[in-house]
Amino acid sequence: MTQLLDARVSLNAATFNSIAIPIPVINTPTLFAQIGLLTAGAGLNPRVSMKGTITVQLPLALFQVRITIVRGTVATDPLIYSANHTYGLNGLLVPEVIIFSANDYNPPVTPQITYTAFISTNLLGTVRVGPESFDGFIVSD
């Protein structure tokens, strides 16, 4: 029988346009969320499921946003998820909401497994505006 071990939430901004955080360097991962899941009592086949939302206001140009999730705390830790999103001029008028879902099947069981979400862009002027959240849970057999 599947057993819930832990569930966590990282919430930076709950509402639209509640923050204004520029992404400062192009093509460089910027941390926007992190959760640590406790694994006490883990049995066979641990599984982690994560989802999140980040909203960005775009500069006046075609550009790309990359979302990555690693198992660890720095961008060079094991990659669990990555996705690229390309946007045009619409984002100048209306912020773009990026929704993502990721899974990690059978991760190494340590007392706590940390997952970190990063965002990067290929163009200066991109601003994180909210909402912005990241959550996950771990189960095992």
mmCIF file of C-alpha atoms in Angstrom:
data_model
loop_
_atom_site.group_PDB
_atom_site.id
_atom_site.type_symbol
_atom_site.label_atom_id
_atom_site.label_comp_id
_atom_site.label_asym_id
_atom_site.label_seq_id
_atom_site.Cartn_x
_atom_site.Cartn_y
_atom_site.Cartn_z
ATOM 1 C CA MET A 1 0.000 0.000 0.000
ATOM 2 C CA THR A 2 1.309 3.434 -0.900
ATOM 3 C CA GLN A 3 2.350 5.601 2.040
ATOM 4 C CA LEU A 4 2.681 9.396 2.032
ATOM 5 C CA LEU A 5 6.002 10.329 3.631
ATOM 6 C CA ASP A 6 6.043 14.123 3.336
ATOM 7 C CA ALA A 7 4.671 17.095 1.397
ATOM 8 C CA ARG A 8 6.077 20.628 1.204
ATOM 9 C CA VAL A 9 5.303 23.974 -0.420
ATOM 10 C CA SER A 10 7.523 26.879 -1.450
ATOM 11 C CA LEU A 11 5.397 29.988 -2.029
ATOM 12 C CA ASN A 12 7.119 33.203 -3.089
ATOM 13 C CA ALA A 13 4.063 35.075 -4.365
ATOM 14 C CA ALA A 14 0.444 33.989 -4.064
ATOM 15 C CA THR A 15 -1.127 36.576 -6.330
ATOM 16 C CA PHE A 16 -0.712 38.159 -9.734
ATOM 17 C CA ASN A 17 1.697 41.109 -9.958
ATOM 18 C CA SER A 18 2.633 40.869 -6.282
ATOM 19 C CA ILE A 19 6.400 40.827 -6.878
ATOM 20 C CA ALA A 20 8.821 42.402 -9.346
ATOM 21 C CA ILE A 21 12.060 40.424 -9.325
ATOM 22 C CA PRO A 22 14.290 40.838 -12.403
ATOM 23 C CA ILE A 23 16.249 37.878 -13.724
ATOM 24 C CA PRO A 24 19.669 39.537 -13.465
ATOM 25 C CA VAL A 25 21.961 37.534 -15.767
ATOM 26 C CA ILE A 26 21.193 35.930 -19.121
ATOM 27 C CA ASN A 27 21.562 32.164 -19.609
ATOM 28 C CA THR A 28 22.323 31.658 -15.906
ATOM 29 C CA PRO A 29 20.009 29.659 -13.626
ATOM 30 C CA THR A 30 18.373 31.792 -10.924
ATOM 31 C CA LEU A 31 16.874 29.974 -7.936
ATOM 32 C CA PHE A 32 13.171 30.682 -7.456
ATOM 33 C CA ALA A 33 11.981 27.814 -5.225
ATOM 34 C CA GLN A 34 13.221 24.984 -3.027
ATOM 35 C CA ILE A 35 11.611 22.203 -1.005
ATOM 36 C CA GLY A 36 13.063 19.537 1.287
ATOM 37 C CA LEU A 37 11.139 16.274 1.603
ATOM 38 C CA LEU A 38 11.671 14.058 4.648
ATOM 39 C CA THR A 39 11.975 10.336 3.932
ATOM 40 C CA ALA A 40 11.554 8.724 7.365
ATOM 41 C CA GLY A 41 9.751 5.405 7.015
ATOM 42 C CA ALA A 42 10.450 5.074 3.293
ATOM 43 C CA GLY A 43 9.817 1.621 1.886
ATOM 44 C CA LEU A 44 10.357 0.300 -1.612
ATOM 45 C CA ASN A 45 9.936 2.387 -4.749
ATOM 46 C CA PRO A 46 10.043 5.969 -3.439
ATOM 47 C CA ARG A 47 8.420 8.414 -5.841
ATOM 48 C CA VAL A 48 8.384 12.198 -5.829
ATOM 49 C CA SER A 49 5.877 14.337 -7.670
ATOM 50 C CA MET A 50 6.301 18.103 -8.025
ATOM 51 C CA LYS A 51 4.451 20.937 -9.702
ATOM 52 C CA GLY A 52 4.807 24.656 -9.867
ATOM 53 C CA THR A 53 3.873 27.980 -11.364
ATOM 54 C CA ILE A 54 5.993 30.982 -12.211
ATOM 55 C CA THR A 55 4.812 34.113 -14.016
ATOM 56 C CA VAL A 56 7.109 36.393 -15.987
ATOM 57 C CA GLN A 57 6.738 39.762 -17.682
ATOM 58 C CA LEU A 58 8.721 39.767 -20.868
ATOM 59 C CA PRO A 59 10.922 42.323 -22.604
ATOM 60 C CA LEU A 60 10.036 43.649 -26.049
ATOM 61 C CA ALA A 61 11.577 40.847 -28.100
ATOM 62 C CA LEU A 62 11.380 37.174 -28.919
ATOM 63 C CA PHE A 63 13.000 35.297 -26.071
ATOM 64 C CA GLN A 64 13.219 31.956 -24.292
ATOM 65 C CA VAL A 65 12.683 30.931 -20.659
ATOM 66 C CA ARG A 66 14.108 27.690 -19.277
ATOM 67 C CA ILE A 67 12.807 26.007 -16.124
ATOM 68 C CA THR A 68 15.020 23.359 -14.483
ATOM 69 C CA ILE A 69 14.636 21.270 -11.342
ATOM 70 C CA VAL A 70 17.569 19.507 -9.720
ATOM 71 C CA ARG A 71 17.821 16.998 -6.894
ATOM 72 C CA GLY A 72 20.049 19.093 -4.659
ATOM 73 C CA THR A 73 20.709 22.757 -4.033
ATOM 74 C CA VAL A 74 22.850 24.027 -6.916
ATOM 75 C CA ALA A 75 22.210 24.149 -10.655
ATOM 76 C CA THR A 76 24.901 21.517 -11.342
ATOM 77 C CA ASP A 77 23.240 18.842 -9.167
ATOM 78 C CA PRO A 78 21.420 15.931 -10.886
ATOM 79 C CA LEU A 79 18.850 17.286 -13.335
ATOM 80 C CA ILE A 80 15.316 15.988 -12.749
ATOM 81 C CA TYR A 81 13.369 18.216 -15.159
ATOM 82 C CA SER A 82 13.950 20.867 -17.795
ATOM 83 C CA ALA A 83 11.720 22.666 -20.267
ATOM 84 C CA ASN A 84 12.164 25.599 -22.629
ATOM 85 C CA HIS A 85 9.380 28.079 -23.346
ATOM 86 C CA THR A 86 9.661 30.536 -26.237
ATOM 87 C CA TYR A 87 7.608 33.737 -26.210
ATOM 88 C CA GLY A 88 6.951 36.573 -28.614
ATOM 89 C CA LEU A 89 5.661 40.084 -28.118
ATOM 90 C CA ASN A 90 2.454 39.036 -26.305
ATOM 91 C CA GLY A 91 4.331 38.862 -23.010
ATOM 92 C CA LEU A 92 4.979 42.587 -23.084
ATOM 93 C CA LEU A 93 1.257 43.245 -22.688
ATOM 94 C CA VAL A 94 0.214 40.218 -20.657
ATOM 95 C CA PRO A 95 2.540 38.316 -18.297
ATOM 96 C CA GLU A 96 3.169 34.684 -19.229
ATOM 97 C CA VAL A 97 2.183 32.007 -16.707
ATOM 98 C CA ILE A 98 4.430 28.940 -16.861
ATOM 99 C CA ILE A 99 3.031 25.789 -15.266
ATOM 100 C CA PHE A 100 5.187 22.694 -14.906
ATOM 101 C CA SER A 101 5.028 19.184 -13.480
ATOM 102 C CA ALA A 102 7.983 16.908 -12.700
ATOM 103 C CA ASN A 103 8.585 13.479 -11.177
ATOM 104 C CA ASP A 104 11.551 11.655 -9.698
ATOM 105 C CA TYR A 105 11.181 7.874 -9.577
ATOM 106 C CA ASN A 106 13.260 5.879 -7.105
ATOM 107 C CA PRO A 107 15.535 8.709 -5.868
ATOM 108 C CA PRO A 108 18.304 7.768 -3.449
ATOM 109 C CA VAL A 109 16.781 7.798 0.030
ATOM 110 C CA THR A 110 18.585 10.136 2.407
ATOM 111 C CA PRO A 111 17.031 11.666 5.554
ATOM 112 C CA GLN A 112 15.889 14.631 3.434
ATOM 113 C CA ILE A 113 15.802 15.023 -0.346
ATOM 114 C CA THR A 114 16.046 18.615 -1.521
ATOM 115 C CA TYR A 115 14.649 19.805 -4.852
ATOM 116 C CA THR A 116 15.498 23.222 -6.242
ATOM 117 C CA ALA A 117 13.782 25.025 -9.127
ATOM 118 C CA PHE A 118 15.650 27.497 -11.315
ATOM 119 C CA ILE A 119 14.656 29.873 -14.092
ATOM 120 C CA SER A 120 16.891 31.341 -16.774
ATOM 121 C CA THR A 121 16.344 33.450 -19.864
ATOM 122 C CA ASN A 122 18.304 34.461 -22.916
ATOM 123 C CA LEU A 123 17.314 38.135 -22.737
ATOM 124 C CA LEU A 124 17.771 40.827 -20.082
ATOM 125 C CA GLY A 125 14.627 42.592 -18.924
ATOM 126 C CA THR A 126 12.609 39.541 -17.917
ATOM 127 C CA VAL A 127 10.871 40.093 -14.562
ATOM 128 C CA ARG A 128 9.234 37.555 -12.244
ATOM 129 C CA VAL A 129 5.858 39.058 -11.290
ATOM 130 C CA GLY A 130 3.883 36.320 -9.525
ATOM 131 C CA PRO A 131 2.174 34.112 -8.774
ATOM 132 C CA GLU A 132 5.106 31.860 -8.002
ATOM 133 C CA SER A 133 4.908 28.527 -6.200
ATOM 134 C CA PHE A 134 6.531 25.069 -6.108
ATOM 135 C CA ASP A 135 5.270 22.053 -4.217
ATOM 136 C CA GLY A 136 5.954 18.355 -4.005
ATOM 137 C CA PHE A 137 5.325 15.159 -2.135
ATOM 138 C CA ILE A 138 7.062 11.819 -1.670
ATOM 139 C CA VAL A 139 5.405 8.416 -1.376
ATOM 140 C CA SER A 140 6.700 4.858 -1.189
ATOM 141 C CA ASP A 141 5.352 1.307 -1.092
#
